[in-house]
Coordinates of C-alpha atoms and ligand atoms in Angstrom, one line a residue:
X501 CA -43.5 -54.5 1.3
X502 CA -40.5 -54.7 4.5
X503 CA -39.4 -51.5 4.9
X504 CA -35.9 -52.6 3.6
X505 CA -37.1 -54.1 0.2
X506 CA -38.9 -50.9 -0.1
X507 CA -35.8 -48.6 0.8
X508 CA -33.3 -51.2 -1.7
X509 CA -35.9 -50.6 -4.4
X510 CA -36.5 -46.6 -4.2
X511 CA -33.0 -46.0 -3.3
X512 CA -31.8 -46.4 -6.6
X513 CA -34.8 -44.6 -8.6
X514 CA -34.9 -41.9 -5.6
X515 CA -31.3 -41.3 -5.6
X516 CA -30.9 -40.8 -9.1
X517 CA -33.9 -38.4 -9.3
X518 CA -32.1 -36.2 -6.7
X519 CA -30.9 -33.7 -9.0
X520 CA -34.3 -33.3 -10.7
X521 CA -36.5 -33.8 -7.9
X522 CA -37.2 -32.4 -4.8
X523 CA -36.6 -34.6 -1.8
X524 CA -40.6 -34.2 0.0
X525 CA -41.8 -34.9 -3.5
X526 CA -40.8 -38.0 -4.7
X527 CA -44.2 -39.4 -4.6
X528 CA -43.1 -41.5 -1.4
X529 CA -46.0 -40.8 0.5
X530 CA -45.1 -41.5 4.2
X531 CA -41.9 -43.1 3.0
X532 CA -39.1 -42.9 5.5
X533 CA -37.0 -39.5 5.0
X534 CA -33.9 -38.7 2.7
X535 CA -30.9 -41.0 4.7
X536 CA -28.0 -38.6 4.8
X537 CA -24.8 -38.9 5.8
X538 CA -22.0 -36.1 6.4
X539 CA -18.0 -36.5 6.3
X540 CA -16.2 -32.9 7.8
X541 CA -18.1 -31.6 10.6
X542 CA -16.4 -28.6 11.0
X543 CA -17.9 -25.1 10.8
X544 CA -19.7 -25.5 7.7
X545 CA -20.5 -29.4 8.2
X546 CA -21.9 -28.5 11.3
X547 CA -23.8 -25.4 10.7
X548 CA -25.2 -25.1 7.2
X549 CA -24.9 -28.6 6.4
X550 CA -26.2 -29.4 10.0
X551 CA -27.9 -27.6 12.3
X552 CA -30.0 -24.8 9.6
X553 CA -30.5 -28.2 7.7
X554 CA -32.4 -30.2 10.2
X555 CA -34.1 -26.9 11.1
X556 CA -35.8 -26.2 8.3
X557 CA -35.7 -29.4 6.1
X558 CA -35.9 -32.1 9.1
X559 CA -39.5 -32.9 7.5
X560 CA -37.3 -34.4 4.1
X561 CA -34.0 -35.4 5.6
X562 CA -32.6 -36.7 8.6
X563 CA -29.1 -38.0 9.7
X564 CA -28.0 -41.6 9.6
X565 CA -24.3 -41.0 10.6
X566 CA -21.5 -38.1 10.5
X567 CA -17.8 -38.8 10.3
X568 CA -14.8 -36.6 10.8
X569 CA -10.8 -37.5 11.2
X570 CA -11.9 -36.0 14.6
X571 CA -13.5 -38.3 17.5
X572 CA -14.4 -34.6 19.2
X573 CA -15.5 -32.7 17.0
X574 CA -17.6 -35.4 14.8
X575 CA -19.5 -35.7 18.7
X576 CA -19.9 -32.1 18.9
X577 CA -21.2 -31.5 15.6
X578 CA -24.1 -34.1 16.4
X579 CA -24.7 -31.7 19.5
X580 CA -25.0 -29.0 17.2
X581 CA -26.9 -30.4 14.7
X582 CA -29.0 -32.5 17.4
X583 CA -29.5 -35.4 15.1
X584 CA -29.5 -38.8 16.6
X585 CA -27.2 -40.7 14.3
X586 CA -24.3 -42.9 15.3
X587 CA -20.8 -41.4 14.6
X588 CA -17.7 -42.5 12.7
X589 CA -13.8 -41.5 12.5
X590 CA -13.8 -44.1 9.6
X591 CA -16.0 -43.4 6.6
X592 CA -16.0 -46.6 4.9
X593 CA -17.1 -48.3 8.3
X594 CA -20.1 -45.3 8.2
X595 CA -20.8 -46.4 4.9
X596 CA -21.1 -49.6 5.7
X597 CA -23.1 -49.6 8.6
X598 CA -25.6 -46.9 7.9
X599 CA -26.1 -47.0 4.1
X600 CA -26.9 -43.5 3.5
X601 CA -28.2 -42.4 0.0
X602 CA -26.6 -39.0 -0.2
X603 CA -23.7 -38.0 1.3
X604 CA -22.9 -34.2 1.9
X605 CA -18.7 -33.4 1.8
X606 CA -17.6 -31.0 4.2
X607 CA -14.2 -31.8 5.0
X608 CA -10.6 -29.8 4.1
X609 CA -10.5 -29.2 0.6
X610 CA -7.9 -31.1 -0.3
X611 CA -9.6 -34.1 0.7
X612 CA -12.9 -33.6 -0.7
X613 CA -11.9 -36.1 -4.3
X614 CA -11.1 -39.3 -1.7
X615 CA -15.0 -38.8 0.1
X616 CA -16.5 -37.9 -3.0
X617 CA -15.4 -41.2 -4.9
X618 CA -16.1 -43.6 -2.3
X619 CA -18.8 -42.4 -1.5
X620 CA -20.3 -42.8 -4.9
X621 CA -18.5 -46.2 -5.3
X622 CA -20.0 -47.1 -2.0
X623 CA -23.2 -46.0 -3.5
X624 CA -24.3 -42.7 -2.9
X625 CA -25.2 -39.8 -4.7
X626 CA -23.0 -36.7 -3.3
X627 CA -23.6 -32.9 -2.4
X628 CA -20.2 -31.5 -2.2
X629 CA -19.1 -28.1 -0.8
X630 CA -16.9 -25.7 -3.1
X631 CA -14.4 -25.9 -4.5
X632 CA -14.9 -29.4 -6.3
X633 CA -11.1 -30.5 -5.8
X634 CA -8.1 -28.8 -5.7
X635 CA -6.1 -30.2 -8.9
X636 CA -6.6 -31.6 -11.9
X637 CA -6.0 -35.2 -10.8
X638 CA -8.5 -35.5 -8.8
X639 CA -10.6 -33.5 -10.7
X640 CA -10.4 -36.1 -13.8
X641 CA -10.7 -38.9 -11.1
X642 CA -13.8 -37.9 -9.9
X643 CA -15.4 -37.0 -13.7
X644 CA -14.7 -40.3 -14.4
X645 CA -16.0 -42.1 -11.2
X646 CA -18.5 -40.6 -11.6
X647 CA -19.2 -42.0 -15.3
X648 CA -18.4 -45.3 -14.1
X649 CA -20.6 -45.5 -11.1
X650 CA -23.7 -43.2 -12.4
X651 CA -24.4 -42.0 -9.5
X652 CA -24.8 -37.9 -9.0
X653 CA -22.6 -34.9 -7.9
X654 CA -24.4 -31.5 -6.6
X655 CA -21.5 -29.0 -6.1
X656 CA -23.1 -26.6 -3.7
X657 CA -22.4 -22.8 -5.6
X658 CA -24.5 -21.4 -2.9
X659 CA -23.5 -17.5 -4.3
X660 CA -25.4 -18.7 -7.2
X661 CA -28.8 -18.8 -5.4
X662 CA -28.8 -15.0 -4.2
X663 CA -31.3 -12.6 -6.0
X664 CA -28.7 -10.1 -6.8
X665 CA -26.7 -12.9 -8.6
X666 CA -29.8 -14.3 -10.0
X667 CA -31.2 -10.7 -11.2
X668 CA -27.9 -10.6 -12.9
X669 CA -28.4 -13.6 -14.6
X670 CA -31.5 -12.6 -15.7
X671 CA -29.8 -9.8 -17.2
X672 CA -27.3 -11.1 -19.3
X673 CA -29.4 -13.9 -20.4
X674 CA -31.8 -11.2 -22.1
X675 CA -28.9 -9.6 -23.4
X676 CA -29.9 -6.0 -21.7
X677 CA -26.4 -4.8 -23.2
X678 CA -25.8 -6.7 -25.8
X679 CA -23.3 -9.5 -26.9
X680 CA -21.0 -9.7 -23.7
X681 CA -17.0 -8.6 -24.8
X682 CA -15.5 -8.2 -22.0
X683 CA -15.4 -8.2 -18.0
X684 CA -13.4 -6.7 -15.1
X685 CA -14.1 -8.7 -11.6
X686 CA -12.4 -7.4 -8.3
X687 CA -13.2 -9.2 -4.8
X688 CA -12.0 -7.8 -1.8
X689 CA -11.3 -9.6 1.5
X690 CA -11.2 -7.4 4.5
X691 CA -8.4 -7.2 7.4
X692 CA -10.8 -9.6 9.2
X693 CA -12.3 -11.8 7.2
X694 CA -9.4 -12.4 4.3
X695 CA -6.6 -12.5 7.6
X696 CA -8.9 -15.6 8.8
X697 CA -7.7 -17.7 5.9
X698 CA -4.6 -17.2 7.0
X699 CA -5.0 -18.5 10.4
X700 CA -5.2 -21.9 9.8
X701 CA -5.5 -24.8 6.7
X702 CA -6.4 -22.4 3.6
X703 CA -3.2 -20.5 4.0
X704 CA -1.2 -24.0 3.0
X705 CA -1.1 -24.7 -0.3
X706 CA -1.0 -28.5 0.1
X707 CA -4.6 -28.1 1.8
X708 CA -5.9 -25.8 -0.7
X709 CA -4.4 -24.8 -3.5
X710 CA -4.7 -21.2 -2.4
X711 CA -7.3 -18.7 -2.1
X712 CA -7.0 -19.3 -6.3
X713 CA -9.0 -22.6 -5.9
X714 CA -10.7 -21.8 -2.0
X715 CA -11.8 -18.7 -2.5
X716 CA -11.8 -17.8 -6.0
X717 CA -13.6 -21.0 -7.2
X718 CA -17.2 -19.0 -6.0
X719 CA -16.2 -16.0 -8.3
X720 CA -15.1 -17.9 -11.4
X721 CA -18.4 -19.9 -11.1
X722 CA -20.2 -17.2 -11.0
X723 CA -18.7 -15.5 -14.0
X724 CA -18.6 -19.5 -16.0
X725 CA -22.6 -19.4 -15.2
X726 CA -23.0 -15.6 -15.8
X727 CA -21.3 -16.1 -19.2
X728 CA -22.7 -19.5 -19.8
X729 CA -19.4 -20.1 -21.6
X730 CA -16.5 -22.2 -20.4
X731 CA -13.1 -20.8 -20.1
X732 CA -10.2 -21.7 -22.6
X733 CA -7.1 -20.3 -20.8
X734 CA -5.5 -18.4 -17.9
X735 CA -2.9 -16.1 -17.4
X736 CA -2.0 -14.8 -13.7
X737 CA -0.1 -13.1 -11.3
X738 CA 0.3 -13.3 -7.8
X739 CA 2.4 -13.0 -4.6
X740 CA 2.6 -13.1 -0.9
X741 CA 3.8 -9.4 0.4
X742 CA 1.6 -9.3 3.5
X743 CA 1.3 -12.1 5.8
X744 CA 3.2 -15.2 6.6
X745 CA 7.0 -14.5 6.6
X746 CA 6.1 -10.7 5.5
X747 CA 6.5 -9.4 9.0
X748 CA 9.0 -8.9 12.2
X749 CA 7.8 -10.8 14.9
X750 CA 5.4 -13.9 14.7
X751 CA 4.4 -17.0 17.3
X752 CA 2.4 -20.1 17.1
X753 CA -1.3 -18.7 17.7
X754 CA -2.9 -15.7 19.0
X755 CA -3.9 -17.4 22.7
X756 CA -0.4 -16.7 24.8
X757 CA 0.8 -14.7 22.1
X758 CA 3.3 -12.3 23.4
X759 CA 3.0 -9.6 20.5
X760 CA -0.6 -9.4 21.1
X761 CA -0.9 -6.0 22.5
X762 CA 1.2 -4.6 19.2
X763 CA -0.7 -6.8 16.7
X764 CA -4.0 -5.7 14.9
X765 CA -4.5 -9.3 13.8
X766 CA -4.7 -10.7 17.4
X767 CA -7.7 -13.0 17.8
X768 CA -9.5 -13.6 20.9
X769 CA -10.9 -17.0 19.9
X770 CA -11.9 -17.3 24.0
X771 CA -14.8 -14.8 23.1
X772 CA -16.4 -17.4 20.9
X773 CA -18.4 -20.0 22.3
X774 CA -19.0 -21.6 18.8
X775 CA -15.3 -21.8 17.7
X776 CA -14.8 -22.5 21.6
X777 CA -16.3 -25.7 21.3
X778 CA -15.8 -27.1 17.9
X779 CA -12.2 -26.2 17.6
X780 CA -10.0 -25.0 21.0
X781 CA -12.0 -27.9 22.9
X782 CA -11.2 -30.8 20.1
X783 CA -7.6 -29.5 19.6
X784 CA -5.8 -32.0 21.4
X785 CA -7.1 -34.8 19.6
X786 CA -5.4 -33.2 16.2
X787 CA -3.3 -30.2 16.8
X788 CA -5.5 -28.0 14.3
X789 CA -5.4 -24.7 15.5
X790 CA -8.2 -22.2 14.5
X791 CA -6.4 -19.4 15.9
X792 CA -3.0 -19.7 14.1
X793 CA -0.7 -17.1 14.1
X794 CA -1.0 -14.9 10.4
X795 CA 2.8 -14.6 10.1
X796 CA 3.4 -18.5 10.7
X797 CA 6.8 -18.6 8.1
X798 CA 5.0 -22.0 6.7
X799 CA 2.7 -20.2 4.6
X800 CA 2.5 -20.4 1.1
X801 CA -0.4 -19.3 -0.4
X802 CA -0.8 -16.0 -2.5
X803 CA -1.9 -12.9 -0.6
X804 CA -2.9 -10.6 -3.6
X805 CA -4.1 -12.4 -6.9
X806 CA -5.0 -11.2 -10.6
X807 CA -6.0 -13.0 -13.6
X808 CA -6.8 -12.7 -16.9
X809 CA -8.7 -15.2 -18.5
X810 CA -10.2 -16.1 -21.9
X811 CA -13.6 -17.4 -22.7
X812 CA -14.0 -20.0 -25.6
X813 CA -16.8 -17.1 -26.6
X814 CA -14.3 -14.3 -26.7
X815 CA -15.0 -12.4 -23.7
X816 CA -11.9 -11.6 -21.6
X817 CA -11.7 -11.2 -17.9
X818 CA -9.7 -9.0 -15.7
X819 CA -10.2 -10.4 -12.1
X820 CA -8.4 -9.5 -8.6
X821 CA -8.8 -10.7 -5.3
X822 CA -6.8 -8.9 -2.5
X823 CA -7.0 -10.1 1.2
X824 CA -6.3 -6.8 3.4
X825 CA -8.3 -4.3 2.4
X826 CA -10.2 -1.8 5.0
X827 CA -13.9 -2.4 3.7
X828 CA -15.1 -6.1 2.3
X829 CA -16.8 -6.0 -1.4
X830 CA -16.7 -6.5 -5.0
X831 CA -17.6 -4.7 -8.0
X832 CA -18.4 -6.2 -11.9
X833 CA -18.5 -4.7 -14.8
X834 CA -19.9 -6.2 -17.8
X835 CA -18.8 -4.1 -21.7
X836 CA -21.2 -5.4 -23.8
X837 CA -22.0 -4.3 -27.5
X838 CA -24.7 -1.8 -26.5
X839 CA -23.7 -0.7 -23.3
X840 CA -22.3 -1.6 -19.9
X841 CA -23.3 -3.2 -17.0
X842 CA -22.4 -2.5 -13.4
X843 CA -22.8 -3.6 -9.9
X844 CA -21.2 -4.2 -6.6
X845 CA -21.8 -5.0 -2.6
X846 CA -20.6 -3.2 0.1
X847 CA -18.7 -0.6 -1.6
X848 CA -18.4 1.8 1.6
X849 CA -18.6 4.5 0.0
X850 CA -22.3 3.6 -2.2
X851 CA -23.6 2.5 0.8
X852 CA -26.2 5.0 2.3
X853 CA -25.2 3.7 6.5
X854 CA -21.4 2.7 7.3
X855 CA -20.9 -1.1 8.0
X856 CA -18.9 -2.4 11.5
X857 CA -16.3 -4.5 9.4
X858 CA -15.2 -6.3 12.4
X859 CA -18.7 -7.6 12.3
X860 CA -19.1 -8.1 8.8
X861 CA -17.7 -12.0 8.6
X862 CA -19.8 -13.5 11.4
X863 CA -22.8 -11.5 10.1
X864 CA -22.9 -13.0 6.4
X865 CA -22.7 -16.5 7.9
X866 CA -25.7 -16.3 9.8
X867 CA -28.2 -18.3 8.5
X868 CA -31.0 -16.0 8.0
X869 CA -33.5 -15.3 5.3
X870 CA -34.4 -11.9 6.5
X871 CA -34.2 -8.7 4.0
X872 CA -32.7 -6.0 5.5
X873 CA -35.9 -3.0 5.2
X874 CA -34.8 -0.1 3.2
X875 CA -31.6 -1.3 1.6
X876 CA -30.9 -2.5 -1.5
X877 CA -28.3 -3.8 -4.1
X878 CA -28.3 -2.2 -7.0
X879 CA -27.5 -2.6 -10.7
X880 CA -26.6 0.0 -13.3
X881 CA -27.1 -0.4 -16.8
X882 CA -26.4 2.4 -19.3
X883 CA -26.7 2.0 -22.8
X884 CA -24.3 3.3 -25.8
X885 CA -25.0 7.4 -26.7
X886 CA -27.5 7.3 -24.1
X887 CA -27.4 10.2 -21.9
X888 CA -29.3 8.5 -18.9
X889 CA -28.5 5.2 -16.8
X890 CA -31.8 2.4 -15.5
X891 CA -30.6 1.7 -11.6
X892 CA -32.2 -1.6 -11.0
X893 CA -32.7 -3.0 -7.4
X894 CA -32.8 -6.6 -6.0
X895 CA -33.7 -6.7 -2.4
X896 CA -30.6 -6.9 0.4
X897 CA -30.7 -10.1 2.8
X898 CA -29.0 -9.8 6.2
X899 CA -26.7 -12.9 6.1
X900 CA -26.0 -16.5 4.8
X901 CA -23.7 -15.3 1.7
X902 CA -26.7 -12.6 0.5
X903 CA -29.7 -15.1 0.7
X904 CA -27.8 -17.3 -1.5
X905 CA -27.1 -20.3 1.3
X906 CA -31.0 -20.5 1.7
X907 CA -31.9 -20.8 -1.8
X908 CA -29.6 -23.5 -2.1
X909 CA -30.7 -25.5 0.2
X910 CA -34.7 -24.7 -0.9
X911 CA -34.1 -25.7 -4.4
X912 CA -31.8 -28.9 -3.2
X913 CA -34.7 -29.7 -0.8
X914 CA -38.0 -28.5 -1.4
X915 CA -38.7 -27.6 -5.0
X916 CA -42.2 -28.6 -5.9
X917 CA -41.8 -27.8 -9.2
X918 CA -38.6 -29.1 -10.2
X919 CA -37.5 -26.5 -11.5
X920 CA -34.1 -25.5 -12.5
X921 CA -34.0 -21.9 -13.8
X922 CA -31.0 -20.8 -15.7
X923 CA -29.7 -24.0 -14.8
X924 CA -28.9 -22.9 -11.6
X925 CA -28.2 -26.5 -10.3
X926 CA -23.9 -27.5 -10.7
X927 CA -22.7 -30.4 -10.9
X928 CA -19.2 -31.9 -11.9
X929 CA -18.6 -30.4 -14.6
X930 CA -19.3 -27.0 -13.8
X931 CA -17.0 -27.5 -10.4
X932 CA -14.4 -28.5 -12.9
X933 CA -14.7 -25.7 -15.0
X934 CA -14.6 -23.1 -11.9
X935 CA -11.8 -25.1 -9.5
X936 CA -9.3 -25.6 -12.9
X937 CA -9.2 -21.5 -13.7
X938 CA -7.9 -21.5 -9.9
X939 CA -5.6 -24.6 -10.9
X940 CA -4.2 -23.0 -14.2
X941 CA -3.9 -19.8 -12.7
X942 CA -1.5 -21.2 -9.7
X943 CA 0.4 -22.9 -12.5
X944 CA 0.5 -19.9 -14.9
X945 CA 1.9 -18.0 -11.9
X946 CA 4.5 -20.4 -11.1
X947 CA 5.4 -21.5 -14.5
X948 CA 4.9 -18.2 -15.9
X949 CA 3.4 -18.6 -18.8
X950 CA -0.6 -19.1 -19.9
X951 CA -2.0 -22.1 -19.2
X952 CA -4.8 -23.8 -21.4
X953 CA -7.6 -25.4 -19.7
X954 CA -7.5 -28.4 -22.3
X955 CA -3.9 -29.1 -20.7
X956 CA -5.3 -30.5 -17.4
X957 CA -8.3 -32.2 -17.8
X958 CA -10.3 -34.2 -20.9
X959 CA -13.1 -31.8 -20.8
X960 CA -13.1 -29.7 -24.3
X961 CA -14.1 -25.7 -23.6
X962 CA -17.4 -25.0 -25.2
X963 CA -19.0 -21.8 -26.2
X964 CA -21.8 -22.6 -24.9
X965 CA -21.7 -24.7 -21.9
X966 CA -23.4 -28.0 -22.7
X967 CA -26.5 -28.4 -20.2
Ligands
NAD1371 N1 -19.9 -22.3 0.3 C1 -19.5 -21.6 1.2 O1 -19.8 -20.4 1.3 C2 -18.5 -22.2 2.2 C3 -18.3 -21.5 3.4 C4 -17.4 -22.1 4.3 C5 -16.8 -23.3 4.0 N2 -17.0 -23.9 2.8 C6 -16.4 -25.2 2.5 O2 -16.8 -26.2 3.4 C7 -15.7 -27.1 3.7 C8 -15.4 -27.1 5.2 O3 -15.0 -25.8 5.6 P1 -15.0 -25.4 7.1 O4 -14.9 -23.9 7.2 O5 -16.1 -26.0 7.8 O6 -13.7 -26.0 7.6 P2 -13.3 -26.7 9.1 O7 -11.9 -26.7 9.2 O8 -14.1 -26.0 10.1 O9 -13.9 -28.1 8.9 C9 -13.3 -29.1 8.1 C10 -13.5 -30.4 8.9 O10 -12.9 -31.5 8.0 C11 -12.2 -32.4 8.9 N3 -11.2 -33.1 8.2 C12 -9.9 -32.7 7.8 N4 -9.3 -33.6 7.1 C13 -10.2 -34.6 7.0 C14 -10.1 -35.9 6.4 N5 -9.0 -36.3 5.8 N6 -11.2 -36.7 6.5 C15 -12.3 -36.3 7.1 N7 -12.4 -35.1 7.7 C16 -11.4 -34.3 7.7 C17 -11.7 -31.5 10.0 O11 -11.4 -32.2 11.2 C18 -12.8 -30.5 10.2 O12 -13.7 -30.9 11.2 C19 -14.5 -26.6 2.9 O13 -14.5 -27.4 1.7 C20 -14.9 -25.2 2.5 O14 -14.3 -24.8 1.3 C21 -17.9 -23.4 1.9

């Protein structure tokens, strides 16, 4: 058989087998690799999506073409990534001309609905970074593209795919406490790491819909999945008091900034050969700015955030996300009928060595399976009248979001067994489901009152999520 007839007759079985089967074992033999194709090769695009991809999956997967709104950057990511693919400004031309069968969205946000339809119209199955979308226009729009075309979403909940989060799973789904009644959730950003979404497109609302939808999408996943129940409705509060407009002197961005020597936020992008050469060299080509000033009076995004949210099996949530504390962590707590269930990450004070929180950011993105030797995350589960707690441990991995990046990618790429524990794998609905408690919770805050879920999208709250 021509190796096109052969590729127009798998494509269609192959790429609608993608979620259930692992890409080296579709029983192609020698059959060419997975065509991929990526739109937003920015950080992420670049380097999880790109570079660790190729690395470590380049056996199952290769390239065909990579697009991005800009002609520098799209040409330095395909440095990075060292595939040797054509590239594109204009992804309907990419689609075109290189006829990918998955494509992986990477872009802003707020633009992630427009890549994800075409692309499926276009013919491809899609891996999409978090959050899904960021409203619940789009959100509908691409539910029901995706009913029309049949073709496949993977939205990539990477923070799913770490042992600790797993190990948590495992405990609730055994009911180790009991019937689940309630939850209190609190995420911390550090002065570093939160301040960087402030320094350029997540800090505008227009780009994406706030660190409610951006940032908070990974958290109320994980809760939706913990809980295997879907949310019913959402009441929140929140408010910008630190950055943007909340201070006395501002400029543009931290390069040339005058105030430098009397700001704690300054930035010395220079000192980063990475963001050197995706962003400051490719700036003049679009303007974006990856060192933006923190006070810039255009932002608009909240800067502390708390919810309270209701789950169509009873259990309330109390959640928090705050963006300038001194250490970066979170704690959960899960009331349960029989007892409670703790745990936490880098809680300063749990931890047995202190951690460089400067460093702490660049760290967790690095792409690395390693376990760190002698450290551990822990959980705590005491049962009611019981005098004595169980501390259970779940090994701690140096970097890419606490192992979690890695086991995405493994069970995405290489999962002999096609397996799909817990139901670890998301697609569109559960992006919905985590994206629209950031969406009602912006609403609620501005139209002060609580928002239903059943208000913005057709999708009825279950509770139990339907598989
Ligand atoms: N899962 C995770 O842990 C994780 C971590 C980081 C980022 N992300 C997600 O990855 C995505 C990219 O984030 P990033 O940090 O790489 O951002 P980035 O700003 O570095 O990259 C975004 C890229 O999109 C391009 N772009 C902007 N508008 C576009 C358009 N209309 N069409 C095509 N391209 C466009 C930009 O030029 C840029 O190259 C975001 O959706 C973000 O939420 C996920």
């Amino acid at each position: 058989m021509k190796r096109r007839t052969f590729l127009q007759n798998t494509s269609l079985a192959a790429t609608s087998l993608l979620l259930q089967s692992p890409l080296n074992a579709m029983g192609l033999g020698d059959t060419p690799k997975k065509r991929l194709a990526m739109v937003g090769t920015g950080h992420r695009g670049s380097g999880f999506w790109g570079k660790s991809l190729m690395q470590n999956f380049g056996d199952v997967a290769e390239f065909v073409g990579l697009c991005d709104i800009n002609p520098g950057r799209v040409e330095t990511a395909k440095t990075i990534i060292g595939a040797n693919c054509p590239v594109f400004t204009d992804f309907e031309q990419m689609m075109l001309q290189t006829k990918p069968e998955v494509v992986i969205v990477t872009t802003v946000d707020a633009y992630h609905n427009i890549y994800i339809i075409k692309a499926m119209e276009m013919g491809a199955d899609v891996i999409t970074e978090k959050p899904l979308t960021t409203d619940e226009i789009k959100c509908q729009a691409i539910r029901d593209a995706e009913k029309k075309t049949g073709r496949k979403v993977i939205v990539a909940f990477n923070y799913r795919h770490g042992p600790h989060m797993i190990k948590v799973k495992e405990l609730l789904t055994q009911e180790r406490v009991g019937k689940i009644t309630s939850v209190d959730f609190h995420w911390y950003l550090n002065v570093y790491h939160g301040a960087d979404y402030f320094r350029r497109w997540h800090a505008i609302k227009a780009k994406s819909n706030s660190l409610w939808v951006h940032k908070a999408t990974h958290h109320f996943d994980l809760v939706n999945w913990w809980l295997d129940s879907d949310p019913v409705e959402v009441t929140a509060f929140g408010k910008l008091e630190h950055y943007g407009k909340n201070n006395s002197f501002r400029d543009v961005k931290c390069r040339g900034c005058k105030y430098k020597d009397q700001c704690k936020f300054a930035f010395d992008i220079t000192k980063d050969e990475r963001l050197m050469k995706i962003y400051v060299n490719n700036e003049h080509h679009d303007g974006y700015l990856r060192d933006g000033c923190v006070w810039r009076e255009e932002i608009d995004i909240f800067d502390k955030m708390s919810a309270q949210i209701i789950y169509a099996n009873g259990v309330t949530v109390n959640y928090s996300l705050t963006t300038y504390s001194p250490y970066e962590g979170w704690r959960i707590a899960f009331n349960g009928m029989n007892g409670r269930l703790e745990t936490w990450e880098d809680i300063p004070y749990q931890q047995s060595s202190q951690v460089d929180q400067a460093a702490r950011h660049a760290n967790e993105m690095v792409q690395t399976k390693d376990i760190i030797p002698d450290e551990s995350q822990q959980i705590m589960v005491m049962d009611n009248f019981s005098k004595k707690y169980d501390m259970i441990t779940v090994p701690k991995y140096k970097g890419g979001h606490g192992g979690g990046d890695s086991g995405l990618h493994e069970k995405i790429f290489r999962n002999p067994n096609n397996e799909n524990p817990y139901n670890i794998m998301a697609g569109t609905r559960d992006g919905a489901m985590s994206c629209l408690i950031g969406i009602a919770a912006r609403k609620s805050i501005e139209e002060k009152r609580t928002i239903k879920l059943s208000e913005l999208t057709d999708i009825v709250p279950a509770a139990k999520r339907p598989v």
